[in-house]
Amino acid sequence: MSSVWGHNIKLSLFGESHGKAIGIVIDGLPAGIKLDLEYISNEMKRRAPGKNKLATARKEKDEFEIISGYFNEYTTGTPLCTLIYNTNQRSRDYEATKHLMRPGHADYTGHIRYSGFEDFRGGGHFSGRLTAPLVFAGAIAKQILKQKNIFIGSHIKSIGNVCDNHFDPVNLEINTLEKLMKKEIPVIDEAKGKQMQEVIIRAKEEGDSVGGIIETVILNVEQGIGSPFFCSIESEISRMLFSIPGVKGVEFGDGFDISRMKGSEANDEYFIENEKVKTYTNHNGGILGGITNGMPILFKTAIKPTPSISKLQRTVNIKENKNTQLEIDGRHDPCIVPRAVPVVESAAAIVILDFLMGR
Amino acid sequence: MSSVWGHNIKLSLFGESHGKAIGIVIDGLPAGIKLDLEYISNEMKRRAPGKNKLATARKEKDEFEIISGYFNEYTTGTPLCTLIYNTNQRSRDYEATKHLMRPGHADYTGHIRYSGFEDFRGGGHFSGRLTAPLVFAGAIAKQILKQKNIFIGSHIKSIGNVCDNHFDPVNLEINTLEKLMKKEIPVIDEAKGKQMQEVIIRAKEEGDSVGGIIETVILNVEQGIGSPFFCSIESEISRMLFSIPGVKGVEFGDGFDISRMKGSEANDEYFIENEKVKTYTNHNGGILGGITNGMPILFKTAIKPTPSISKLQRTVNIKENKNTQLEIDGRHDPCIVPRAVPVVESAAAIVILDFLMGR
Amino acid sequence: MSSVWGHNIKLSLFGESHGKAIGIVIDGLPAGIKLDLEYISNEMKRRAPGKNKLATARKEKDEFEIISGYFNEYTTGTPLCTLIYNTNQRSRDYEATKHLMRPGHADYTGHIRYSGFEDFRGGGHFSGRLTAPLVFAGAIAKQILKQKNIFIGSHIKSIGNVCDNHFDPVNLEINTLEKLMKKEIPVIDEAKGKQMQEVIIRAKEEGDSVGGIIETVILNVEQGIGSPFFCSIESEISRMLFSIPGVKGVEFGDGFDISRMKGSEANDEYFIENEKVKTYTNHNGGILGGITNGMPILFKTAIKPTPSISKLQRTVNIKENKNTQLEIDGRHDPCIVPRAVPVVESAAAIVILDFLMGR
Amino acid sequence: MSSVWGHNIKLSLFGESHGKAIGIVIDGLPAGIKLDLEYISNEMKRRAPGKNKLATARKEKDEFEIISGYFNEYTTGTPLCTLIYNTNQRSRDYEATKHLMRPGHADYTGHIRYSGFEDFRGGGHFSGRLTAPLVFAGAIAKQILKQKNIFIGSHIKSIGNVCDNHFDPVNLEINTLEKLMKKEIPVIDEAKGKQMQEVIIRAKEEGDSVGGIIETVILNVEQGIGSPFFCSIESEISRMLFSIPGVKGVEFGDGFDISRMKGSEANDEYFIENEKVKTYTNHNGGILGGITNGMPILFKTAIKPTPSISKLQRTVNIKENKNTQLEIDGRHDPCIVPRAVPVVESAAAIVILDFLMGR
């Protein structure tokens, strides 16, 4: 049981929030990919903290240094290791409260799991910061997929109770995704985006936080990718998504809503157009029997409100073994949903690349 | 990419709906487990078809024969292989329509994936029938877990739009689960169970089908089980759940609903009771940072309406490469949710056992 | 840790010598392979017991029944499960001596490993009989490789102290392999083959046994297959070879002998012939840095003398916890080397196919 | 297929000889191990280049920096990443000859495998330098094993044709191993050690190189560790040993010699002493059926002569696609066997720890 993942592409994730660096080893990349470092940087900036008032004040440039597997601008095909240095830690923030378990965080479960030897500063290995190397890996995956005309994009379906429109499940265009990628709050309906911003700022002012839902699409994956049962597209994507801290729900196509439909409503009927088999609707999110049918792959990811809030909370002091209270002082995100968007996309990109490398 | 699963317990699932037999190899079971064959049989009966008017008329006893790994009533610790013979196939039902892709099924995706060599009869390897060996494996896992005082149980949260009450996320008792296990429609509120039956029968009469949601709980898993990232409890359970045909959504704790809460509502505050750390609430479903915190593990599984309906549907004939229509004649489940309950529980049991074997 | 193997092709081996059947699940085979059942049968006969006076008198036809993954004469691409029924057990042979640990066998180590719950009859899961399903899998792999012009063959390099000639490491021809495959004792020098037979028969008469060395070659694997480090060709082939009961040594190219050469003797110098890079010599057995160089892949496998001998041996009675003596009565092979030849070839075939499926 | 390894302990190896750094991620280590950094340094010094006239003149201190998984002197249980910086590269040595394939090296196979994108300087990812991180991981494994009273040690069985005595396979003492560990040329018979030194120096003077055999023992592994077939102790150790550049043969117990024995000679008869089951002899090297029997685990590893020699060699220029000659100028080891000793021991230590973590 481990921080190692993959079939054809293997990821090995390491690091702690307040250590020297975090990083990832990616094994199994094809040789000869000319990395677009600017594109990778941009993807990492989409996730980086401190970029605006909606996010934590901890400023990390998230600059990466490729240590191996990269030579004369191309991937070598041997394991590619990247480091992202931690530069703006304020570890003293955590020293004072290290025996007080922050509710909603992994402090307590990590403490039990690792017998008290965990690096408690800033969540240690459990920190959301560990998603930065995932975005690095995802950016490479996305770049490779793009060469196969595969595009991945997302919008924020909801923040708190403010809901954006749905993606068109059948006729979604790459163009739409590219526009979304440039927005601070990627939504289809701009008015809803503004309301979402307000909800986040209000939560921040209250010392509270909000969660949300991200809807993601993968366009142009060919038909016949995936396997029945344990290596279904849904199994592999969900496994990766639930690796992201804060994710509590994943659904494909109409997901929980499909459970309230009748078969005659939920079945996606087939037709042939230009010699290609398509479906009129896409309630199944482009996947049947764990395998792609060529329609857009659609899924939603539910993200909980950031557990770091500055309101007074009841908790326990595990050293003194007694009940107590905690007021967290530090730099926190009132809402991680916007920063989670590139992470979710990266997770999907890595999984799809892994499937395609196995063909 | 494969029908092989697991870290410490390995499953290898095989078979087609209309072949001689389906089965499973389970490797890594502890030696010296006295199998309770009657218990296993009962679990398999919970899933078996043909037992009442709510399910398909195909009658399969689902009797299993253990081929290996079992000696003088005990597991040997070497791979345990079980066969479940197929006895009541009516393959001709499928021969006539083999070029017509059934909407909502894996006919088309399987056809592309396996280049036309798939066994198309009754869904072949994609058949829901393949969940019978999973229930066999799950029954053994449940039996072993019970010895560690771990119990897994479910109720049907909804069928169509009829909703049952919620499980008590904090104080759920084993007793409640044992009662549910004996019910044909396992619900907390009996009145809702009757409404669900009516919904199913109505769908059947209309030649249609309905889906639903199953809520499952795992009681008494100790604190500190699981890992951050790729082997989180959520990652592993969701991966297994999405292996089950028809599952389109999975959420832990309050899942998608938690995304609409504030941090101050969603955080489960800690307290100490009888020297044990607990939480007042359980919005996170017993898991933080991918690791158990000792509270009940709670998750919900969304199941789509059975794609087999007898209503006329638009589809394609892939041999003649043209649009056509299809009216499926056969024996189908108007609702697989009740039969899916033991499958979902088995999935959870196998995953938890796999985690515990790795300690 | 398990009886499951593989990256792209997954094997799941099961069964005990005196159970109902032994078998294997092979997952990841390509769809659409028309199986040559007669070829598979012939391969299994090469391994089968009881075929002549050189082998055990236990007669097993080793007939296989394909349970899944095979439809209308072609592989479906879904897991292929095969059973080989046990028909000629004489379990009483073992009942009387079950507390007496046979030297050289896995009785004692299996007893400790499985806490006394192992099926002790005929070696249980440790029986050499479990290599029959491996030969089945290997025959399919060989058939697929043959379509890519890849051939695998062996000769017996030695039995006891009788040594055959070496394979020509550079210019070996398929023709030579095909001739060897038809021989009861596959040797290059017929005179040596006769001497080997005599050595085996003499050992049998003495109630003793002999071991030997098998030299194997794989022809026409393209250049560039394999990986550095943990997935080197040598790593993967040796791992599989040491899975075969009785194997105690594996070497590639000149193996242990290369350690006594100078670099100037051991290095295989390159030249270009017909636009193809070749080496003048082949001391490295076709592999450099874990990757094929296009020359014949050569390896030798050392097999110990069958531990089953009828001579009186000192041992322990683990029930009574005391020293005792044992005279094994039963049907045994005085030398398993000839029967091991197709097993070793199968191991190699499976590994090479696994590598090729991952490209 | 990859540079990732392991079941319970996962290794992810990365880096190239002339890149910024090489390193390893070790996942699955127990939390709370106080690392003995001095011991690790000493182990790495045993492998380090440039320490005497028997080895290459490239001086690398092989100082490591632990990046993650280590906090307040203890392992945290989360992935431990270490970097070893490359400091003394002379890349120009390689630039001039980059199109000339060095015989016996992985230049050519790596070139084909990675389509010409490999980092060719100093062997890149194929460099023997990549064994430094393995020794780092092995040192940690050895330290943990020592706490369980398990000791691993080796002597050089032969260099060229000079042979040391054998280890006593039954009564070997820890004391003997500790003395060997301190020797520059670890041999039992000092006189032979001097002859070996002479052989190495003579080869160096001739611009040539020599190989050798290492005999290794693992003491005090409890009975019942390992599994039949694919996860046998032999399978897992050999897989790891053949990952080490230059290894061409592996044998357990009497290995190839056992193939020349009779069963009555090769079988290790049992007896009970102090309530413990032991064997009189140890021809099987402590392993039966892939599982430990409690006797010393013994194996030998054949290492080829260093391919880097300064004699003129025939080779090809792959850019100009023609035959040519090559005279390698650089700093090379006339014999890597002494430096390979800690690598082989590390490989064994990692495998044994992996097995023990899975119990």
PDB file of C-alpha atoms in Angstrom, chain B residues 1-4 7-8 10-16 19-22 25 27-28 31-33 65-72 74-81 83 85 98 113-115 117-121 125-126, chain C residues 1-4 7-8 10-16 19-22 25 27-28 31-33 65-72 74-81 83 85 98 113-115 117-121 125-126:
ATOM      1  CA  MET B   1      -4.981  -3.871 -17.823  1.00  0.00           C
ATOM      2  CA  SER B   2      -6.914  -6.784 -16.585  1.00  0.00           C
ATOM      3  CA  SER B   3      -9.387  -8.778 -14.548  1.00  0.00           C
ATOM      4  CA  VAL B   4      -6.739  -9.273 -11.882  1.00  0.00           C
ATOM      5  CA  HIS B   7      -2.213  -6.135  -3.193  1.00  0.00           C
ATOM      6  CA  ASN B   8      -2.198  -8.786  -0.473  1.00  0.00           C
ATOM      7  CA  LYS B  10      -5.262 -11.169  -5.324  1.00  0.00           C
ATOM      8  CA  LEU B  11      -8.417 -11.865  -7.302  1.00  0.00           C
ATOM      9  CA  SER B  12      -8.481 -13.301 -10.771  1.00  0.00           C
ATOM     10  CA  LEU B  13     -11.963 -13.260 -12.236  1.00  0.00           C
ATOM     11  CA  PHE B  14     -12.921 -15.299 -15.294  1.00  0.00           C
ATOM     12  CA  GLY B  15     -15.822 -16.604 -17.310  1.00  0.00           C
ATOM     13  CA  GLU B  16     -18.625 -15.688 -19.614  1.00  0.00           C
ATOM     14  CA  GLY B  19     -19.767 -20.527 -21.129  1.00  0.00           C
ATOM     15  CA  LYS B  20     -19.387 -23.679 -19.091  1.00  0.00           C
ATOM     16  CA  ALA B  21     -18.657 -21.885 -15.860  1.00  0.00           C
ATOM     17  CA  ILE B  22     -17.565 -18.623 -14.345  1.00  0.00           C
ATOM     18  CA  VAL B  25      -9.066 -17.484  -8.059  1.00  0.00           C
ATOM     19  CA  ASP B  27      -4.718 -15.833  -3.757  1.00  0.00           C
ATOM     20  CA  GLY B  28      -3.333 -14.687  -0.444  1.00  0.00           C
ATOM     21  CA  ALA B  31      -4.366 -20.559   5.889  1.00  0.00           C
ATOM     22  CA  GLY B  32      -6.592 -22.220   8.428  1.00  0.00           C
ATOM     23  CA  ILE B  33      -9.887 -20.440   7.890  1.00  0.00           C
ATOM     24  CA  GLU B  65     -17.480 -25.876  -6.419  1.00  0.00           C
ATOM     25  CA  ILE B  66     -14.171 -25.160  -4.727  1.00  0.00           C
ATOM     26  CA  ILE B  67     -11.411 -26.592  -6.907  1.00  0.00           C
ATOM     27  CA  SER B  68      -8.296 -25.750  -4.936  1.00  0.00           C
ATOM     28  CA  GLY B  69      -6.906 -24.093  -1.833  1.00  0.00           C
ATOM     29  CA  TYR B  70      -9.364 -25.863   0.461  1.00  0.00           C
ATOM     30  CA  PHE B  71      -8.580 -29.066   2.296  1.00  0.00           C
ATOM     31  CA  ASN B  72     -10.349 -30.860   5.135  1.00  0.00           C
ATOM     32  CA  TYR B  74     -10.012 -25.290   5.953  1.00  0.00           C
ATOM     33  CA  THR B  75      -8.314 -22.878   3.607  1.00  0.00           C
ATOM     34  CA  THR B  76      -4.798 -24.041   2.826  1.00  0.00           C
ATOM     35  CA  GLY B  77      -3.353 -20.590   2.163  1.00  0.00           C
ATOM     36  CA  THR B  78      -2.621 -21.487  -1.461  1.00  0.00           C
ATOM     37  CA  PRO B  79      -4.795 -20.077  -4.262  1.00  0.00           C
ATOM     38  CA  LEU B  80      -8.459 -20.893  -3.810  1.00  0.00           C
ATOM     39  CA  CYS B  81     -10.281 -21.407  -7.087  1.00  0.00           C
ATOM     40  CA  LEU B  83     -16.264 -22.525 -10.212  1.00  0.00           C
ATOM     41  CA  TYR B  85     -21.441 -23.534 -13.404  1.00  0.00           C
ATOM     42  CA  LYS B  98     -25.893 -10.410 -32.176  1.00  0.00           C
ATOM     43  CA  ARG B 113     -12.209  -3.665 -27.533  1.00  0.00           C
ATOM     44  CA  TYR B 114     -11.998  -7.326 -28.493  1.00  0.00           C
ATOM     45  CA  SER B 115     -12.064  -6.873 -32.265  1.00  0.00           C
ATOM     46  CA  PHE B 117     -13.986 -12.016 -30.997  1.00  0.00           C
ATOM     47  CA  GLU B 118     -15.925 -11.460 -27.783  1.00  0.00           C
ATOM     48  CA  ASP B 119     -18.446 -14.056 -26.626  1.00  0.00           C
ATOM     49  CA  PHE B 120     -21.559 -11.993 -27.288  1.00  0.00           C
ATOM     50  CA  ARG B 121     -24.023 -14.363 -25.647  1.00  0.00           C
ATOM     51  CA  HIS B 125     -17.510 -11.554 -19.735  1.00  0.00           C
ATOM     52  CA  PHE B 126     -19.335  -8.250 -19.191  1.00  0.00           C
TER      53      PHE B 126
ATOM     54  CA  MET C   1       3.302 -12.491  -2.344  1.00  0.00           C
ATOM     55  CA  SER C   2       1.526 -14.912  -4.525  1.00  0.00           C
ATOM     56  CA  SER C   3       0.918 -17.311  -7.369  1.00  0.00           C
ATOM     57  CA  VAL C   4      -0.039 -14.397  -9.591  1.00  0.00           C
ATOM     58  CA  HIS C   7       2.713  -7.161 -16.385  1.00  0.00           C
ATOM     59  CA  ASN C   8       0.735  -7.309 -19.617  1.00  0.00           C
ATOM     60  CA  LYS C  10      -1.189 -12.048 -16.067  1.00  0.00           C
ATOM     61  CA  LEU C  11      -1.045 -15.638 -14.873  1.00  0.00           C
ATOM     62  CA  SER C  12      -2.940 -16.973 -11.911  1.00  0.00           C
ATOM     63  CA  LEU C  13      -1.907 -20.522 -11.085  1.00  0.00           C
ATOM     64  CA  PHE C  14      -3.958 -22.766  -8.816  1.00  0.00           C
ATOM     65  CA  GLY C  15      -4.468 -26.314  -7.689  1.00  0.00           C
ATOM     66  CA  GLU C  16      -3.008 -29.159  -5.734  1.00  0.00           C
ATOM     67  CA  GLY C  19      -7.309 -32.092  -5.635  1.00  0.00           C
ATOM     68  CA  LYS C  20     -10.000 -32.237  -8.286  1.00  0.00           C
ATOM     69  CA  ALA C  21      -8.061 -30.228 -10.818  1.00  0.00           C
ATOM     70  CA  ILE C  22      -5.201 -27.850 -11.305  1.00  0.00           C
ATOM     71  CA  VAL C  25      -6.115 -18.163 -15.602  1.00  0.00           C
ATOM     72  CA  ASP C  27      -5.411 -12.620 -18.597  1.00  0.00           C
ATOM     73  CA  GLY C  28      -4.295 -10.183 -21.246  1.00  0.00           C
ATOM     74  CA  ALA C  31      -8.261 -11.443 -28.879  1.00  0.00           C
ATOM     75  CA  GLY C  32      -8.586 -13.394 -32.080  1.00  0.00           C
ATOM     76  CA  ILE C  33      -5.852 -16.005 -31.702  1.00  0.00           C
ATOM     77  CA  GLU C  65     -10.561 -28.116 -20.596  1.00  0.00           C
ATOM     78  CA  ILE C  66     -10.789 -24.445 -21.493  1.00  0.00           C
ATOM     79  CA  ILE C  67     -13.456 -22.878 -19.303  1.00  0.00           C
ATOM     80  CA  SER C  68     -13.456 -19.281 -20.451  1.00  0.00           C
ATOM     81  CA  GLY C  69     -11.920 -16.735 -22.778  1.00  0.00           C
ATOM     82  CA  TYR C  70     -12.271 -19.008 -25.808  1.00  0.00           C
ATOM     83  CA  PHE C  71     -15.203 -18.837 -28.213  1.00  0.00           C
ATOM     84  CA  ASN C  72     -15.727 -20.341 -31.634  1.00  0.00           C
ATOM     85  CA  TYR C  74     -10.581 -18.089 -31.042  1.00  0.00           C
ATOM     86  CA  THR C  75      -9.366 -16.347 -27.927  1.00  0.00           C
ATOM     87  CA  THR C  76     -11.827 -13.664 -26.859  1.00  0.00           C
ATOM     88  CA  GLY C  77      -9.294 -11.414 -25.153  1.00  0.00           C
ATOM     89  CA  THR C  78     -10.986 -11.901 -21.786  1.00  0.00           C
ATOM     90  CA  PRO C  79      -9.374 -14.135 -19.134  1.00  0.00           C
ATOM     91  CA  LEU C  80      -8.746 -17.641 -20.387  1.00  0.00           C
ATOM     92  CA  CYS C  81      -9.119 -20.272 -17.676  1.00  0.00           C
ATOM     93  CA  LEU C  83      -8.541 -26.864 -15.969  1.00  0.00           C
ATOM     94  CA  TYR C  85      -8.167 -32.713 -14.028  1.00  0.00           C
ATOM     95  CA  LYS C  98       2.282 -37.219   6.325  1.00  0.00           C
ATOM     96  CA  ARG C 113       4.414 -21.399   5.809  1.00  0.00           C
ATOM     97  CA  TYR C 114       0.807 -22.576   5.876  1.00  0.00           C
ATOM     98  CA  SER C 115       0.603 -23.408   9.576  1.00  0.00           C
ATOM     99  CA  PHE C 117      -3.207 -26.488   6.811  1.00  0.00           C
ATOM    100  CA  GLU C 118      -1.465 -27.332   3.535  1.00  0.00           C
ATOM    101  CA  ASP C 119      -2.757 -30.181   1.388  1.00  0.00           C
ATOM    102  CA  PHE C 120       0.135 -32.560   2.003  1.00  0.00           C
ATOM    103  CA  ARG C 121      -0.897 -35.169  -0.564  1.00  0.00           C
ATOM    104  CA  HIS C 125       0.369 -26.877  -4.428  1.00  0.00           C
ATOM    105  CA  PHE C 126       4.160 -27.393  -4.460  1.00  0.00           C
TER     106      PHE C 126
END
